[in-house]
PDB file of C-alpha atoms and ligand atoms in Angstrom:
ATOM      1  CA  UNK A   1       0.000   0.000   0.000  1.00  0.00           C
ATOM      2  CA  UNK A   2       1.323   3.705  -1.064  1.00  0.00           C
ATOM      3  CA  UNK A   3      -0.030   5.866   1.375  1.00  0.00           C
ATOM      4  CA  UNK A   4      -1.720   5.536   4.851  1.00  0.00           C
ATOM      5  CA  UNK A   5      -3.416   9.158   6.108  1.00  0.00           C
ATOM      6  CA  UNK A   6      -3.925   8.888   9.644  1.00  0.00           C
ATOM      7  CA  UNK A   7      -6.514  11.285  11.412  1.00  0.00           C
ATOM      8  CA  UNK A   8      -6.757  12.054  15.076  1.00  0.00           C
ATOM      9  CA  UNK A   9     -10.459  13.588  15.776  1.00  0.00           C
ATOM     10  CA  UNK A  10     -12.839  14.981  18.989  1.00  0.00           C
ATOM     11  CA  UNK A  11     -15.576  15.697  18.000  1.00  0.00           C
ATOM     12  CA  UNK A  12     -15.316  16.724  14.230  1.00  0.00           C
ATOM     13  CA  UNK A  13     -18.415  15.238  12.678  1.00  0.00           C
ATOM     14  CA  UNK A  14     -19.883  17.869  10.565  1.00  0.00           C
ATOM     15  CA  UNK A  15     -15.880  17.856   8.731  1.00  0.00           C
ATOM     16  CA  UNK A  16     -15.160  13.852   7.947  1.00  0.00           C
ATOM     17  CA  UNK A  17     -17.570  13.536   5.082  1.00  0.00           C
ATOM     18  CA  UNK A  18     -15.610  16.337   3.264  1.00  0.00           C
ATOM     19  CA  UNK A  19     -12.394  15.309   4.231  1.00  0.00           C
ATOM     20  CA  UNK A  20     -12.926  12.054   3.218  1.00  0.00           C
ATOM     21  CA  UNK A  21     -14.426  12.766  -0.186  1.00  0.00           C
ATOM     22  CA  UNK A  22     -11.739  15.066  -0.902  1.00  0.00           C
ATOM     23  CA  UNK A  23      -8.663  12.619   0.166  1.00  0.00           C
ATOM     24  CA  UNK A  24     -10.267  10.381  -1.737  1.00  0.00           C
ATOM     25  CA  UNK A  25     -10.217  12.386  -4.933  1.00  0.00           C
ATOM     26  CA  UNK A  26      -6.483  12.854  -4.384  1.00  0.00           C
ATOM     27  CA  UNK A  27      -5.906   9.033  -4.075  1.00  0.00           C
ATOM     28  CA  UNK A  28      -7.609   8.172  -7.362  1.00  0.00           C
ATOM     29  CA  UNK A  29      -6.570  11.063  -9.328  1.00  0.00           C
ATOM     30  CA  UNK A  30      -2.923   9.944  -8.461  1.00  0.00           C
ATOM     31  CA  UNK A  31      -3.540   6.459  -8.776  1.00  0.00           C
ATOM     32  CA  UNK A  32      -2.343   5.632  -4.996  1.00  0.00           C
ATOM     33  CA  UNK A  33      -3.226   2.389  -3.283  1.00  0.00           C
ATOM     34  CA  UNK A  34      -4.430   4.408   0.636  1.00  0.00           C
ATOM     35  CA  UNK A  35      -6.083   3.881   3.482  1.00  0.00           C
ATOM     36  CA  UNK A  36      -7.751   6.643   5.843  1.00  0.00           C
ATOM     37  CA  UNK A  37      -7.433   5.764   9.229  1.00  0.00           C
ATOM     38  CA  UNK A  38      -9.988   7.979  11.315  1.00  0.00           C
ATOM     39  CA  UNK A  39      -8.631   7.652  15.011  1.00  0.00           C
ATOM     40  CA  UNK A  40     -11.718   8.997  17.195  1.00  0.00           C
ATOM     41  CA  UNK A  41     -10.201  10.502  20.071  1.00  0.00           C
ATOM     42  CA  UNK A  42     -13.447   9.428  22.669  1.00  0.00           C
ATOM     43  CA  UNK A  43     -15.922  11.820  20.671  1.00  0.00           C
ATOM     44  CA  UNK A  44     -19.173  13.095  22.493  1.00  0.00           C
ATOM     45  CA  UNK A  45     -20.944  14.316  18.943  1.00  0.00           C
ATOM     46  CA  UNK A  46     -21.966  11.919  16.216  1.00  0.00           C
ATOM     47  CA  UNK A  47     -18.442  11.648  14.877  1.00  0.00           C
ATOM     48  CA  UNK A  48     -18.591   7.379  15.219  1.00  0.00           C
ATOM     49  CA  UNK A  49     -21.619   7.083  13.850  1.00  0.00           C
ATOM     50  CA  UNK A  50     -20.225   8.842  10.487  1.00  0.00           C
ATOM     51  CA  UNK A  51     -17.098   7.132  10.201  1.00  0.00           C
ATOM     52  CA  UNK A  52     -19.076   3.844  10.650  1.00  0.00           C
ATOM     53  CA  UNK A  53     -21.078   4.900   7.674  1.00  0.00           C
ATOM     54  CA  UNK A  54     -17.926   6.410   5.325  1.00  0.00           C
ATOM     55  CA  UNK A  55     -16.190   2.796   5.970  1.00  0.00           C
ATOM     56  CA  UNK A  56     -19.161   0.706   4.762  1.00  0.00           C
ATOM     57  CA  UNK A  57     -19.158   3.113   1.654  1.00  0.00           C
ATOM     58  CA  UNK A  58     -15.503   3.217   0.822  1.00  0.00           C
ATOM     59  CA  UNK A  59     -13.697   0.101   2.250  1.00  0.00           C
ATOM     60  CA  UNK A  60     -10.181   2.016   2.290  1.00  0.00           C
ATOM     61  CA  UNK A  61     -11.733   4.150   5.305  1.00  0.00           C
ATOM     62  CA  UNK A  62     -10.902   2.461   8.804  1.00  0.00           C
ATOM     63  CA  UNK A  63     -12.017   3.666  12.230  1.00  0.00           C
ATOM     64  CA  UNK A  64     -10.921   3.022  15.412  1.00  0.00           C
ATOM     65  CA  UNK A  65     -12.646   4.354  19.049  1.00  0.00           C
ATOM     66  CA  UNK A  66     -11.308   5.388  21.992  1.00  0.00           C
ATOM     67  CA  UNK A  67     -13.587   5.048  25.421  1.00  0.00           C
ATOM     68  CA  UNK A  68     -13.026   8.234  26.167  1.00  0.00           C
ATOM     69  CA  UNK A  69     -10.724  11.328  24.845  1.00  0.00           C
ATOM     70  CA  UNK A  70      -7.159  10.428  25.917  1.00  0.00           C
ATOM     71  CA  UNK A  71      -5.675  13.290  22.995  1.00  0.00           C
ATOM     72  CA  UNK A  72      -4.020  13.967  20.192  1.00  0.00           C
ATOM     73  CA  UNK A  73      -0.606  12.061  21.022  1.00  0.00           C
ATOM     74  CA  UNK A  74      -2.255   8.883  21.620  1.00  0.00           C
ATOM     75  CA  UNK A  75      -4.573   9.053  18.898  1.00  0.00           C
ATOM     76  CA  UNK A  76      -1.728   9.283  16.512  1.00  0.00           C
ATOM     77  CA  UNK A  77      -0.006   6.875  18.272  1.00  0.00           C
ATOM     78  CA  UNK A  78      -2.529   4.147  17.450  1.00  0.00           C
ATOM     79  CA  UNK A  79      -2.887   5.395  13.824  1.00  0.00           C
ATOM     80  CA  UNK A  80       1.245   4.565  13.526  1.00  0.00           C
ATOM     81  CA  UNK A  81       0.605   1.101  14.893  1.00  0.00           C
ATOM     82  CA  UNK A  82      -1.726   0.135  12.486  1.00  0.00           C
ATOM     83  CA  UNK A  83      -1.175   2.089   9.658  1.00  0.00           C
ATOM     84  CA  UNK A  84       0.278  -0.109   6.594  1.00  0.00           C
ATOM     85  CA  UNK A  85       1.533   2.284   3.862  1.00  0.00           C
ATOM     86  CA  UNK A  86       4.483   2.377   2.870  1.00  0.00           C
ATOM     87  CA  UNK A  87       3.949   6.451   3.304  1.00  0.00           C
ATOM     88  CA  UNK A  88       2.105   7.476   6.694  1.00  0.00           C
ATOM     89  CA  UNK A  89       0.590  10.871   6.149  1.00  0.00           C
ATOM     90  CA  UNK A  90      -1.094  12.788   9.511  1.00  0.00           C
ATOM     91  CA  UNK A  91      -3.362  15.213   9.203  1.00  0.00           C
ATOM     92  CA  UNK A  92      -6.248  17.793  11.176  1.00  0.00           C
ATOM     93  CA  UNK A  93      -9.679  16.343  10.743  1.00  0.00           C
ATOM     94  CA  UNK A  94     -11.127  20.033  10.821  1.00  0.00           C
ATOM     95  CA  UNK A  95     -10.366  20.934   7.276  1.00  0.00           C
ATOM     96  CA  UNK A  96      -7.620  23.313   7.857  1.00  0.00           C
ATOM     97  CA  UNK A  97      -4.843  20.792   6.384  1.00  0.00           C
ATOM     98  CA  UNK A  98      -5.258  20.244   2.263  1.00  0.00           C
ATOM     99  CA  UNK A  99      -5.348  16.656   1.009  1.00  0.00           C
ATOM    100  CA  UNK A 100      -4.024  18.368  -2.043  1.00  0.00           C
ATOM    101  CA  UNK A 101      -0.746  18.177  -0.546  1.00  0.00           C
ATOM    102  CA  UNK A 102      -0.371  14.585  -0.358  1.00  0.00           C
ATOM    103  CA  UNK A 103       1.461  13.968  -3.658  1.00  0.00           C
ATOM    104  CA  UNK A 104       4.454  16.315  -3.167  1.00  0.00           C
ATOM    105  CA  UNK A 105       5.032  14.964   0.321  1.00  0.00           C
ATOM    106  CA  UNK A 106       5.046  11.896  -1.018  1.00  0.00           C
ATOM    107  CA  UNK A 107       7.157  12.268  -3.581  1.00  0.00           C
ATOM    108  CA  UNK A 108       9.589  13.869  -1.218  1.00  0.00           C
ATOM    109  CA  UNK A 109      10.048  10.801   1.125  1.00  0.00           C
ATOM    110  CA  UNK A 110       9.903   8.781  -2.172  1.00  0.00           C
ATOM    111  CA  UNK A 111      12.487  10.394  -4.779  1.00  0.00           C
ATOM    112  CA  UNK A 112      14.313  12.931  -2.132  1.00  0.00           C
ATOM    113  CA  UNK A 113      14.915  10.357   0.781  1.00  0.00           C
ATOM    114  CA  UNK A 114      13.712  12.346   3.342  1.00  0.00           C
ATOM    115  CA  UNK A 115      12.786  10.606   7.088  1.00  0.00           C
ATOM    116  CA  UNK A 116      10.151  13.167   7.744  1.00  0.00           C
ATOM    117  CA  UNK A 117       8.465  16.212   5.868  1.00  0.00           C
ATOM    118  CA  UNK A 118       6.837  18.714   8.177  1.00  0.00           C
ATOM    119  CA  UNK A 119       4.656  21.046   7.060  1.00  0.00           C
ATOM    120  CA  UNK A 120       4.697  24.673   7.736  1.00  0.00           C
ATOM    121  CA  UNK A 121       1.474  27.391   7.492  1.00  0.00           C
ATOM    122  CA  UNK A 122       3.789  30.251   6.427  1.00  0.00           C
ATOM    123  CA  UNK A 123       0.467  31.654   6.066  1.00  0.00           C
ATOM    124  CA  UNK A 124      -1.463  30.656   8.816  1.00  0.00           C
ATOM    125  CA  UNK A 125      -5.062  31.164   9.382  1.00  0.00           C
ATOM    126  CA  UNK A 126      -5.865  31.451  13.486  1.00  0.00           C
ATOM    127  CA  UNK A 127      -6.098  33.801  15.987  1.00  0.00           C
ATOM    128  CA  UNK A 128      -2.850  36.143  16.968  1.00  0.00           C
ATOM    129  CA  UNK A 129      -3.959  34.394  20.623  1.00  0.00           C
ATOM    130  CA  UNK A 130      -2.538  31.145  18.768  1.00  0.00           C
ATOM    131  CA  UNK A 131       0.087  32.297  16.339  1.00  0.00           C
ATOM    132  CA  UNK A 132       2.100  34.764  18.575  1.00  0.00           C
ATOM    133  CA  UNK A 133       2.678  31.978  20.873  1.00  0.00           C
ATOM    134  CA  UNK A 134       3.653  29.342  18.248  1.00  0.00           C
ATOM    135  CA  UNK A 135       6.451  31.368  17.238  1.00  0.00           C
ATOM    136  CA  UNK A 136       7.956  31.435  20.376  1.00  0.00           C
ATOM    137  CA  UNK A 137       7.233  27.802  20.853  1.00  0.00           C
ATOM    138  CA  UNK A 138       8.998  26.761  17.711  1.00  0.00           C
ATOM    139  CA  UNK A 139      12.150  29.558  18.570  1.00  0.00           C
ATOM    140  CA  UNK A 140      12.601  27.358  21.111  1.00  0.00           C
ATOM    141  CA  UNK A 141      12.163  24.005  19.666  1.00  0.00           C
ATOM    142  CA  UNK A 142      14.214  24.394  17.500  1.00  0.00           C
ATOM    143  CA  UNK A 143      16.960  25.089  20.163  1.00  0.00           C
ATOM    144  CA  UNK A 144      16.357  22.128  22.047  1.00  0.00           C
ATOM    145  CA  UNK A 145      16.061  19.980  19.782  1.00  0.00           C
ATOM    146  CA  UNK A 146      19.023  21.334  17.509  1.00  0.00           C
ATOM    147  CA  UNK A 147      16.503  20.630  14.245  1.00  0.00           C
ATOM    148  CA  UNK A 148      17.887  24.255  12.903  1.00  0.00           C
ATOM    149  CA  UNK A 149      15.252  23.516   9.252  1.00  0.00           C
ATOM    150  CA  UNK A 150      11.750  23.361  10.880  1.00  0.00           C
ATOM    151  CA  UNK A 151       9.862  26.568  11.155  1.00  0.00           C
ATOM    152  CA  UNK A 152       6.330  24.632  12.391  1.00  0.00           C
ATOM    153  CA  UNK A 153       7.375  21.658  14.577  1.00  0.00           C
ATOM    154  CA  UNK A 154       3.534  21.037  15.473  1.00  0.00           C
ATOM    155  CA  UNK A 155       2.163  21.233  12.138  1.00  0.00           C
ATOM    156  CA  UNK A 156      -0.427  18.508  11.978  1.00  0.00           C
ATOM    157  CA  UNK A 157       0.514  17.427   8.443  1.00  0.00           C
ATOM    158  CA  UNK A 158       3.575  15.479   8.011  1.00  0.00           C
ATOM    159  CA  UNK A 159       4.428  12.595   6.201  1.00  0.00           C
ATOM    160  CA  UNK A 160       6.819   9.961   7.277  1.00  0.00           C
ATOM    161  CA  UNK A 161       8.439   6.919   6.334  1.00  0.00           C
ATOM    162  CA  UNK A 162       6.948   3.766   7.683  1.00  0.00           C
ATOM    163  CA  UNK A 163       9.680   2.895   9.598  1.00  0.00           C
ATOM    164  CA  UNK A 164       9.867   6.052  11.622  1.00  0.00           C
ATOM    165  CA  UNK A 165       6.690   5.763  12.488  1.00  0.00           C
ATOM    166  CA  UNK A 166       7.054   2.388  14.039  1.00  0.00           C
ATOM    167  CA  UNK A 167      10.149   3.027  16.363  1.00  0.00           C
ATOM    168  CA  UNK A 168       8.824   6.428  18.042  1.00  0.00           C
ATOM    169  CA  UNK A 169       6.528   6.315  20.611  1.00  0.00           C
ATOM    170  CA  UNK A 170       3.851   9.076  21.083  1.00  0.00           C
ATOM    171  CA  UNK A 171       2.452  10.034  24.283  1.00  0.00           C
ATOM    172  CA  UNK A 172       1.166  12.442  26.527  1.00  0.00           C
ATOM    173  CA  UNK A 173       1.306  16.108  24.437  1.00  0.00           C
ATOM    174  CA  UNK A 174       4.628  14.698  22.624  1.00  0.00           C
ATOM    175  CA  UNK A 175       2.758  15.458  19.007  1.00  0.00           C
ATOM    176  CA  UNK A 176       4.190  18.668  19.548  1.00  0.00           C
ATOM    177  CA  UNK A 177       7.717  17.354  19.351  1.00  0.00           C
ATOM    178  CA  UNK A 178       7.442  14.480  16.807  1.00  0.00           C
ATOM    179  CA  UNK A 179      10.440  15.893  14.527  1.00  0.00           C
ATOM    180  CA  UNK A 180      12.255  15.919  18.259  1.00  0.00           C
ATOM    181  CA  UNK A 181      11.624  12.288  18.613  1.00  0.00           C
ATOM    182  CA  UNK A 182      12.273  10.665  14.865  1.00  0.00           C
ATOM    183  CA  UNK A 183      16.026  13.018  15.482  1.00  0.00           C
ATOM    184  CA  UNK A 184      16.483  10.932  18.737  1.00  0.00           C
ATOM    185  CA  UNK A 185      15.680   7.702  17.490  1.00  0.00           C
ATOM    186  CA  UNK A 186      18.145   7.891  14.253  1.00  0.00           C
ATOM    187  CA  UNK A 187      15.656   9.748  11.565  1.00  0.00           C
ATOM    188  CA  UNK A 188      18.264  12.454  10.547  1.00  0.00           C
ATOM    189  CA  UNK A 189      16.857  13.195   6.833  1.00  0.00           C
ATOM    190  CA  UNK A 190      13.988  15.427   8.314  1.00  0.00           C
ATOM    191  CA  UNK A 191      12.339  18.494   5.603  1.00  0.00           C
ATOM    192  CA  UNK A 192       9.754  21.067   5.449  1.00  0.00           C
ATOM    193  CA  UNK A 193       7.161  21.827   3.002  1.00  0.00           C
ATOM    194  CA  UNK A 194       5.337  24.960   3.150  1.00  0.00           C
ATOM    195  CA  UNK A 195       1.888  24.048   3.035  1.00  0.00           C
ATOM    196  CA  UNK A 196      -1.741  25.847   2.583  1.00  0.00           C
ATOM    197  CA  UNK A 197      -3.669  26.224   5.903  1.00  0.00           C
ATOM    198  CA  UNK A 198      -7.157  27.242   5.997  1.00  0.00           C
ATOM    199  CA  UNK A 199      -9.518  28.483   8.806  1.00  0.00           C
ATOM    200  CA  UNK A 200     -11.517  26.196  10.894  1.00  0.00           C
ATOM    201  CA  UNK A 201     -14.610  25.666   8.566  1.00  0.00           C
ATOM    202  CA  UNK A 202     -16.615  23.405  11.300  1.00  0.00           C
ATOM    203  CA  UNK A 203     -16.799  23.405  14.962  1.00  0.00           C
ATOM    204  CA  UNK A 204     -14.116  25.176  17.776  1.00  0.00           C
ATOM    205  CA  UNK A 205     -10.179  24.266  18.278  1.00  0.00           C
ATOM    206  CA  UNK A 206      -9.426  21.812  20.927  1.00  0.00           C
ATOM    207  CA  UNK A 207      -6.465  23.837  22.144  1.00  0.00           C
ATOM    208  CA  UNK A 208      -6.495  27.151  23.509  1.00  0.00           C
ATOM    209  CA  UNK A 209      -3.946  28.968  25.418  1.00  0.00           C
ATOM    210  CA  UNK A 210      -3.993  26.483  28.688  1.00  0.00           C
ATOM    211  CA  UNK A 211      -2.644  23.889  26.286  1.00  0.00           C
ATOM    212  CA  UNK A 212      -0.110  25.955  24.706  1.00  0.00           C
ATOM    213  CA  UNK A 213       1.189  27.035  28.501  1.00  0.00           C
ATOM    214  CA  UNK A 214       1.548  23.119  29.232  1.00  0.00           C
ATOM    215  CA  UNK A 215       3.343  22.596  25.677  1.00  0.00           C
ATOM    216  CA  UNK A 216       5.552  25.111  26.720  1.00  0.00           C
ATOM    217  CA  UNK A 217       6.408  24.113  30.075  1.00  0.00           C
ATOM    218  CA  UNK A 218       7.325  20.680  28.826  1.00  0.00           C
ATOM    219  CA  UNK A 219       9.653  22.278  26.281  1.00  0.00           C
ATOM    220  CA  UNK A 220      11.247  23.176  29.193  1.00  0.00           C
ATOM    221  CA  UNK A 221      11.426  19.673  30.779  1.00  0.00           C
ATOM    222  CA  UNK A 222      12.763  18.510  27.876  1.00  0.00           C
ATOM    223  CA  UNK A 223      15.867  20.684  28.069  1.00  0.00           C
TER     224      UNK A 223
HETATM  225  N1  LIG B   1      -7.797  16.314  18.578  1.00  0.00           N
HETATM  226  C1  LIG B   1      -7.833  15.032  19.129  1.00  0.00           C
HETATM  227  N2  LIG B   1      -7.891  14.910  20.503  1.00  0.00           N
HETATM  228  C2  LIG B   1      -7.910  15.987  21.340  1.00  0.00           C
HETATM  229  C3  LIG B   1      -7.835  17.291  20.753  1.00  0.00           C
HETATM  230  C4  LIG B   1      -7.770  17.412  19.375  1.00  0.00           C
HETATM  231  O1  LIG B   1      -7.829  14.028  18.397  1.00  0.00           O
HETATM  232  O2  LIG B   1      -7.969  15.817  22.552  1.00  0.00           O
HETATM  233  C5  LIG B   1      -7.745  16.467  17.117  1.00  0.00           C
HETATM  234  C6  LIG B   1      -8.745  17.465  16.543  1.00  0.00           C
HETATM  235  O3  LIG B   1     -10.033  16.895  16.387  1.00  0.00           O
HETATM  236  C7  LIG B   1      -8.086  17.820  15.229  1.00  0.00           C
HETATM  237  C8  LIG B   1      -6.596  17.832  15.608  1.00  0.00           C
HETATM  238  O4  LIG B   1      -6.479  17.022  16.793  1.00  0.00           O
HETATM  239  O5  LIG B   1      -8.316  16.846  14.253  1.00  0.00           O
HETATM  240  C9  LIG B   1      -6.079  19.242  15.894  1.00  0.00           C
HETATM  241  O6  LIG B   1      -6.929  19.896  16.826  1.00  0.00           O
HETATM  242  P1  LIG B   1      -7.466  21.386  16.616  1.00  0.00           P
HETATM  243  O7  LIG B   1      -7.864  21.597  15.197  1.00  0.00           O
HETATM  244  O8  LIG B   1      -8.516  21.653  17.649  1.00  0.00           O
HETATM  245  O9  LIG B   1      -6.157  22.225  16.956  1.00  0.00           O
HETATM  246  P2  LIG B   1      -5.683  23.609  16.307  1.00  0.00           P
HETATM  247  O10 LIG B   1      -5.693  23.453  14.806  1.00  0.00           O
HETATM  248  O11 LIG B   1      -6.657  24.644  16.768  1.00  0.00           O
HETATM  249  O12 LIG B   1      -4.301  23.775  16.887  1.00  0.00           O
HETATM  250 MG1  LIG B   2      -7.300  22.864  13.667  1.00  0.00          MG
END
């Protein structure tokens, strides 16, 4: 299998039949072999209940449900356990990342022999209460993790090689560091690609501020 596009969601019902229609598009107009894996993060709306429905339509769609929401870290940490491509792509289930940036990202892990591509919104469509504070979250990333290239470390499009998504381990808020982790566990071949970004069409973010505070603080742990 090319290409497996894993998707951590809470609560994101009104986006997934979108989303998948429109990965789908970019699949079969590139002639990929894909799966979607829809990783529902303990959702209290009807988000189930549609993926349910978008997997008995279109048999590359797989779900899988967590009890209750444990976040975004674990979520993608099950999609990299069970994902099969030979490309794992993650991405936002709200929209705001465009499937129609699959095939260059591909291509890049493909034909340039990168680990990891990380997107970056060098235009980026949220609130100054959420972009001021990412770029002092990245200026110090990037210190402490000594990954001088990245610009957007938590980007929630990236595309990987299989095998670095099967020997990291995500947990707690560590989707916030993933470039950190591939770097410690060998992945040294890690890229950018500047990508589109649009606003939130459906529902509210799941981080605000009180997130970004404990992001930061466990920047500074890490150092
Ligand atoms: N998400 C999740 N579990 C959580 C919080 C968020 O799976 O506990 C998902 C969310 O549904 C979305 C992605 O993580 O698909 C990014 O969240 P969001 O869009 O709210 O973050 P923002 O873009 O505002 O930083
Ligand atoms: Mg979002």
């Amino acid at each position: 299998m090319d290409i497996s596009v894993v998707v951590p969601l809470y609560n994101e019902a009104e986006s997934l039949p979108e989303l998948e229609a429109w990965i789908d598009r970019v699949m079969k107009n590139n002639g990929f072999s894909y799966e979607i894996l829809f990783i529902n993060d303990g959702s209290t709306d009807d988000s189930w209940d549609v993926i349910k429905r978008l997997s008995q339509k279109n048999p590359s769609v797989r779900g899988v449900c967590f009890r209750r929401n444990y976040g975004k870290s674990p979520a993608l940490n099950t999609g990299f356990a069970r994902a099969k491509g030979d490309v794992v792509i993650t991405m936002d289930a709200d929209l705001q990342d465009s499937p129609d940036e699959i095939p260059e990202l591909y291509r890049m892990i493909t034909e340039e022999g990168y680990d990891l591509v990380s997107g970056w919104k060098q235009k980026r469509y949220d609130p100054l209460s959420k972009t001021i504070p990412t770029k002092l979250f990245n200026a110090t990333a990037r210190k402490v993790s000594g990954i001088h290239n990245l610009h957007d470390f938590n980007c929630g499009l990236k595309a990987y090689r299989s095998k670095v998504v099967k020997h990291i381990e995500v947990y707690g808020d560590m989707h916030r560091y993933i470039p950190y982790l591939a770097k410690n566990a060998g992945f040294s071949k890690i890229g950018e690609k500047v990508v589109h970004h649009q606003a939130r069409k459906y529902g509210s973010s799941k981080f605000g501020l009180d997130r970004f505070v404990n992001g930061y603080l466990d920047l500074a742990t890490l150092w």
